[in-house]
Amino acid sequence: MTLPDDLAAAIERARPRLGRLASTVLFFETIGSTNDMAAERRAKALAERSEGLVVVADQQTSGRGRRGHTWFSPAGFGLYVSVVLAPATARTDPARATTLLTLAVGVALAEGIEQATGLRVDLKWPNDLQVSRRKLGGILAESSGAGDRSDTVVVGYGINVQTQAFPPELRDRATSLESELGRTIGRHHLLAETLVALSRRYEDLLAGRFDAILDAWRRLAPAASGARVEWTTNAGASTGVTVGIDDLGALLVRIDDRVERIVSGEVVWI
Ligand code: BTN
């Protein structure tokens, strides 16, 4: 679908700072999930050498969150975006670049949101965007499936923008930019600034500047150190105190006199 004029104008203004992202931007008024559309179009995008394909929608009817959750995606409420990236083409240590991709995206989104709105956002491991412990946005990275190009990742992000009644299960846990700031936020400027920040952090990743990403992530995630957390594994529930992340982005948690390394799953700050 053709881009709305103000969306196209925001992208064009940002173009000199977008690097290899957004050479193609697809817009849909209503879509199931932007991640699915990006996955469907990725082969074509790569054949046309347009890594950085961006899919944006005004509304998603089957927006997905992590761990099988749905993502609240009504029309005009939030930013729903997916980008096709290829971290495995990194010049240095492609495996580490792929592992650190979602942390890099989290850093970029926090930076892009602050640039566009002035709001300081915290990161919660692994990659929730939060304000005062309420969820403002999230990231869903999906690698391509079997038989597909295995070196691409669809990175989808959702940011709550407008003040709108959340469903009951989210009411106490979610927030939006407009409720935090008490003013209207232009979604197209926000989209452009998050993509610019993403482009910059993606270049860090491709060039092996992993410490820059990890240092920025640590600064943006104060609760990754010294906070009491609980998580569940097959062995049952455990609690401990966070002591940071390691060089591959795993969360480190001290339990008595040992440190556990958590690589996936849901960790609850208690
Ligand atoms: C999370 O659970 O925190 C991740 C949420 C990711 C939501 C975004 S919205 C755009 C993209 N399309 C989807 O279906 N999900 C992601």
Coordinates of C-alpha atoms and ligand atoms in Angstrom, one line a residue:
M1 CA 0.0 0.0 0.0
T2 CA 1.3 3.5 -0.8
L3 CA 2.8 5.3 2.2
P4 CA 0.8 8.0 3.8
D5 CA 2.3 11.4 2.8
D6 CA 3.5 12.4 6.3
L7 CA 5.0 8.9 6.9
A8 CA 6.9 9.1 3.5
A9 CA 8.0 12.7 4.4
A10 CA 9.3 11.6 7.8
I11 CA 11.3 8.8 6.2
E12 CA 12.7 11.0 3.5
R13 CA 13.8 13.6 6.1
A14 CA 15.6 10.9 8.1
R15 CA 17.0 9.2 4.9
P16 CA 20.6 10.5 5.3
R17 CA 20.8 8.9 8.7
L18 CA 19.1 5.6 7.9
G19 CA 22.1 3.9 6.5
R20 CA 21.1 0.5 5.0
L21 CA 17.7 0.5 6.6
A22 CA 14.4 1.5 5.0
S23 CA 15.4 1.3 1.4
T24 CA 11.9 -0.3 1.1
V25 CA 9.1 0.7 3.5
L26 CA 5.8 -1.1 3.2
F27 CA 2.7 0.3 4.9
F28 CA -0.5 -1.5 5.7
E29 CA -3.6 0.0 7.3
T30 CA -4.6 -3.4 8.7
I31 CA -2.5 -6.5 8.8
G32 CA -2.3 -9.8 10.7
S33 CA 1.3 -9.3 12.0
T34 CA 4.0 -7.1 10.5
N35 CA 6.5 -9.8 11.5
D36 CA 4.7 -12.3 9.2
M37 CA 4.6 -9.9 6.3
A38 CA 8.3 -9.1 6.7
A39 CA 9.1 -12.8 6.8
E40 CA 7.0 -13.3 3.6
R41 CA 8.8 -10.5 1.8
R42 CA 12.3 -11.2 3.0
A43 CA 13.3 -13.5 0.2
K44 CA 12.3 -10.8 -2.4
A45 CA 14.0 -8.1 -0.3
L46 CA 17.3 -10.0 -0.2
A47 CA 17.1 -10.9 -3.9
E48 CA 16.8 -7.1 -4.5
R49 CA 19.7 -6.6 -2.1
S50 CA 17.4 -4.5 0.2
E51 CA 18.4 -5.7 3.6
G52 CA 16.6 -3.4 6.0
L53 CA 13.1 -3.8 4.6
V54 CA 10.7 -2.1 6.9
V55 CA 7.0 -3.1 7.3
V56 CA 4.7 -0.7 9.2
A57 CA 1.0 -1.1 10.1
D58 CA -1.6 1.1 11.6
Q59 CA -3.3 -1.9 13.1
Q60 CA -2.5 -5.6 13.6
T61 CA -5.3 -8.2 14.0
S62 CA -2.9 -10.9 15.2
G63 CA 0.0 -9.0 16.8
R64 CA 2.3 -11.4 18.5
G65 CA 4.4 -10.8 21.7
R66 CA 7.1 -13.0 23.1
R67 CA 6.3 -16.4 24.6
G68 CA 3.0 -16.9 22.8
H69 CA 1.4 -13.7 24.1
T70 CA -0.7 -11.5 21.9
W71 CA 0.3 -7.9 21.3
F72 CA -2.3 -5.2 21.9
S73 CA -2.4 -3.5 18.4
P74 CA -5.6 -1.4 17.8
A75 CA -5.7 1.1 15.0
G76 CA -3.7 4.3 15.6
F77 CA -2.7 3.3 19.1
G78 CA 0.9 2.3 18.8
L79 CA 3.8 1.8 16.5
Y80 CA 3.9 -1.6 14.9
V81 CA 7.1 -2.2 12.9
S82 CA 9.2 -5.1 11.6
V83 CA 12.6 -4.8 10.0
V84 CA 14.6 -7.5 8.1
L85 CA 18.2 -7.7 9.3
A86 CA 21.1 -10.0 8.6
P87 CA 23.4 -10.0 11.7
A88 CA 25.1 -13.2 10.4
T89 CA 26.8 -11.0 7.7
A90 CA 28.8 -9.2 10.5
R91 CA 32.4 -8.7 9.7
T92 CA 33.6 -9.9 13.1
D93 CA 32.1 -12.8 15.0
P94 CA 28.7 -13.2 13.3
A95 CA 27.5 -15.7 15.9
R96 CA 28.0 -13.1 18.7
A97 CA 26.4 -10.4 16.6
T98 CA 23.4 -12.6 16.1
T99 CA 23.2 -13.4 19.8
L100 CA 23.4 -9.7 20.8
L101 CA 20.9 -8.5 18.1
T102 CA 17.9 -8.1 20.4
L103 CA 20.0 -6.2 23.1
A104 CA 21.2 -3.9 20.3
V105 CA 17.7 -3.3 19.2
G106 CA 16.6 -2.6 22.8
V107 CA 19.3 0.0 23.2
A108 CA 18.4 1.6 19.8
L109 CA 14.7 1.8 20.7
A110 CA 15.4 3.4 24.1
E111 CA 17.7 5.9 22.3
G112 CA 15.3 6.6 19.5
I113 CA 12.4 7.2 21.9
E114 CA 14.4 9.6 24.0
Q115 CA 15.6 11.4 20.8
A116 CA 12.0 11.7 19.5
T117 CA 10.2 12.5 22.7
G118 CA 12.7 13.3 25.5
L119 CA 11.4 10.4 27.6
R120 CA 14.0 8.3 29.4
V121 CA 13.1 4.6 29.0
D122 CA 14.6 1.7 31.0
L123 CA 15.4 -1.7 29.5
K124 CA 14.3 -4.8 31.4
W125 CA 16.2 -8.0 30.5
P126 CA 16.1 -9.3 27.9
N127 CA 14.4 -6.5 25.9
D128 CA 11.3 -4.9 27.4
L129 CA 11.0 -1.2 27.2
Q130 CA 9.7 0.2 30.5
V131 CA 8.9 3.4 32.3
S132 CA 8.6 3.1 36.1
R133 CA 8.4 -0.7 35.7
R134 CA 5.4 -0.5 33.4
K135 CA 5.8 -1.9 29.9
L136 CA 6.0 0.7 27.1
G137 CA 7.1 -1.6 24.3
G138 CA 8.7 -4.9 23.3
I139 CA 10.7 -6.6 20.7
L140 CA 10.1 -9.9 19.0
A141 CA 13.0 -11.3 17.0
E142 CA 12.2 -14.3 14.8
S143 CA 14.8 -16.2 12.7
S144 CA 13.8 -17.6 9.4
G145 CA 12.4 -21.1 9.4
A146 CA 13.7 -24.2 7.7
G147 CA 14.3 -23.9 4.0
D148 CA 14.4 -20.1 4.2
R149 CA 17.4 -17.9 4.2
S150 CA 18.8 -18.8 7.6
D151 CA 20.9 -15.7 8.0
T152 CA 18.1 -13.2 8.3
V153 CA 16.1 -12.2 11.4
V154 CA 12.8 -10.3 11.4
V155 CA 12.9 -7.9 14.3
G156 CA 9.5 -6.6 15.2
Y157 CA 8.9 -3.9 17.7
G158 CA 5.8 -2.4 19.2
I159 CA 5.6 0.9 21.2
N160 CA 2.5 2.0 23.0
V161 CA 1.9 5.6 21.9
Q162 CA -1.6 6.8 22.6
T163 CA -3.5 7.0 25.9
Q164 CA -6.2 4.4 25.4
A165 CA -7.9 2.0 27.7
F166 CA -5.8 -1.1 28.0
P167 CA -7.5 -4.5 28.4
P168 CA -7.9 -5.5 32.1
E169 CA -4.9 -7.9 32.0
L170 CA -2.6 -5.0 30.9
R171 CA -4.1 -2.1 32.9
D172 CA -1.7 -2.3 35.8
R173 CA 1.4 -3.3 33.9
A174 CA 1.4 -1.2 30.7
T175 CA 1.9 2.4 29.9
S176 CA 2.2 4.6 26.8
L177 CA 4.2 7.6 25.7
E178 CA 1.3 9.9 25.8
S179 CA 0.2 8.9 29.3
E180 CA 3.8 9.4 30.5
L181 CA 4.3 12.7 28.8
G182 CA 0.8 14.2 28.9
R183 CA 1.0 15.4 25.3
T184 CA 0.4 14.1 21.8
I185 CA 3.3 12.2 20.1
G186 CA 3.7 12.0 16.3
R187 CA 4.1 8.4 15.3
H188 CA 5.9 9.1 12.1
H189 CA 8.7 11.1 13.7
L190 CA 8.9 8.4 16.3
L191 CA 9.2 5.8 13.6
A192 CA 11.9 7.7 11.8
E193 CA 14.0 8.3 15.0
T194 CA 13.7 4.7 16.1
L195 CA 14.9 3.5 12.7
V196 CA 17.8 6.0 12.7
A197 CA 18.9 4.7 16.1
L198 CA 18.4 1.1 15.0
S199 CA 20.6 1.8 11.9
R200 CA 23.4 3.2 14.1
R201 CA 23.3 0.3 16.6
Y202 CA 23.0 -2.3 13.8
E203 CA 26.2 -0.8 12.3
D204 CA 27.9 -1.2 15.7
L205 CA 26.9 -4.8 15.7
L206 CA 28.1 -5.5 12.1
A207 CA 31.4 -3.9 12.8
G208 CA 31.9 -5.9 16.0
R209 CA 31.6 -2.9 18.4
F210 CA 30.0 -5.2 20.9
D211 CA 31.3 -3.4 24.0
A212 CA 29.6 -0.2 22.9
I213 CA 26.3 -2.0 22.7
L214 CA 26.8 -3.8 26.0
D215 CA 27.9 -0.7 27.8
A216 CA 24.9 1.3 26.5
W217 CA 22.6 -1.6 27.5
R218 CA 24.0 -1.7 31.0
R219 CA 23.5 2.1 31.4
L220 CA 19.9 1.8 30.3
A221 CA 19.1 -1.2 32.5
P222 CA 19.7 -0.2 36.1
A223 CA 17.7 -3.2 37.4
A224 CA 20.0 -5.7 35.8
S225 CA 22.2 -5.2 38.9
G226 CA 21.3 -5.5 42.5
A227 CA 17.6 -6.3 42.0
R228 CA 15.7 -9.3 43.5
V229 CA 14.2 -11.5 40.8
E230 CA 12.3 -14.8 40.4
W231 CA 12.3 -17.2 37.5
T232 CA 11.0 -20.6 36.7
T233 CA 12.8 -23.5 35.1
N234 CA 11.9 -27.2 34.8
A235 CA 13.4 -27.6 38.2
G236 CA 10.9 -25.1 39.7
A237 CA 11.0 -21.5 40.8
S238 CA 14.2 -19.8 42.0
T239 CA 15.0 -16.4 43.4
G240 CA 18.2 -14.4 43.4
V241 CA 19.8 -11.0 43.0
T242 CA 20.9 -9.7 39.6
V243 CA 24.6 -9.0 39.1
G244 CA 24.5 -7.8 35.5
I245 CA 24.8 -9.3 32.0
D246 CA 27.8 -11.2 30.6
D247 CA 29.4 -10.6 27.2
L248 CA 26.8 -12.7 25.4
G249 CA 23.9 -10.8 27.0
A250 CA 22.9 -13.6 29.4
L251 CA 21.5 -12.3 32.8
L252 CA 23.6 -13.2 35.8
V253 CA 21.9 -13.8 39.0
R254 CA 23.5 -14.6 42.4
I255 CA 21.9 -17.3 44.4
D256 CA 23.6 -17.7 47.8
D257 CA 27.3 -18.2 46.8
R258 CA 27.0 -19.1 43.1
V259 CA 26.1 -17.1 40.0
E260 CA 23.5 -18.5 37.6
R261 CA 23.5 -17.6 33.9
I262 CA 20.0 -17.1 32.5
V263 CA 19.8 -17.1 28.7
S264 CA 16.0 -17.2 28.1
G265 CA 12.7 -17.3 29.8
E266 CA 10.6 -14.9 31.9
V267 CA 12.3 -13.3 34.8
V268 CA 10.1 -11.4 37.3
W269 CA 11.4 -8.5 39.3
I270 CA 10.1 -8.9 42.8
Ligands
BTN1 C1 6.9 -8.6 23.5 O1 6.2 -9.5 23.9 O2 7.4 -7.8 24.4 C2 7.2 -8.3 22.1 C3 6.2 -7.5 21.4 C4 6.5 -7.3 19.9 C5 5.3 -6.6 19.2 C6 5.6 -6.2 17.8 S1 4.4 -5.2 17.1 C7 5.2 -5.4 15.5 C8 5.6 -6.8 15.4 N1 4.6 -7.6 14.9 C9 4.2 -8.5 15.8 O3 3.2 -9.4 15.6 N2 4.8 -8.4 16.9 C10 5.8 -7.4 16.8

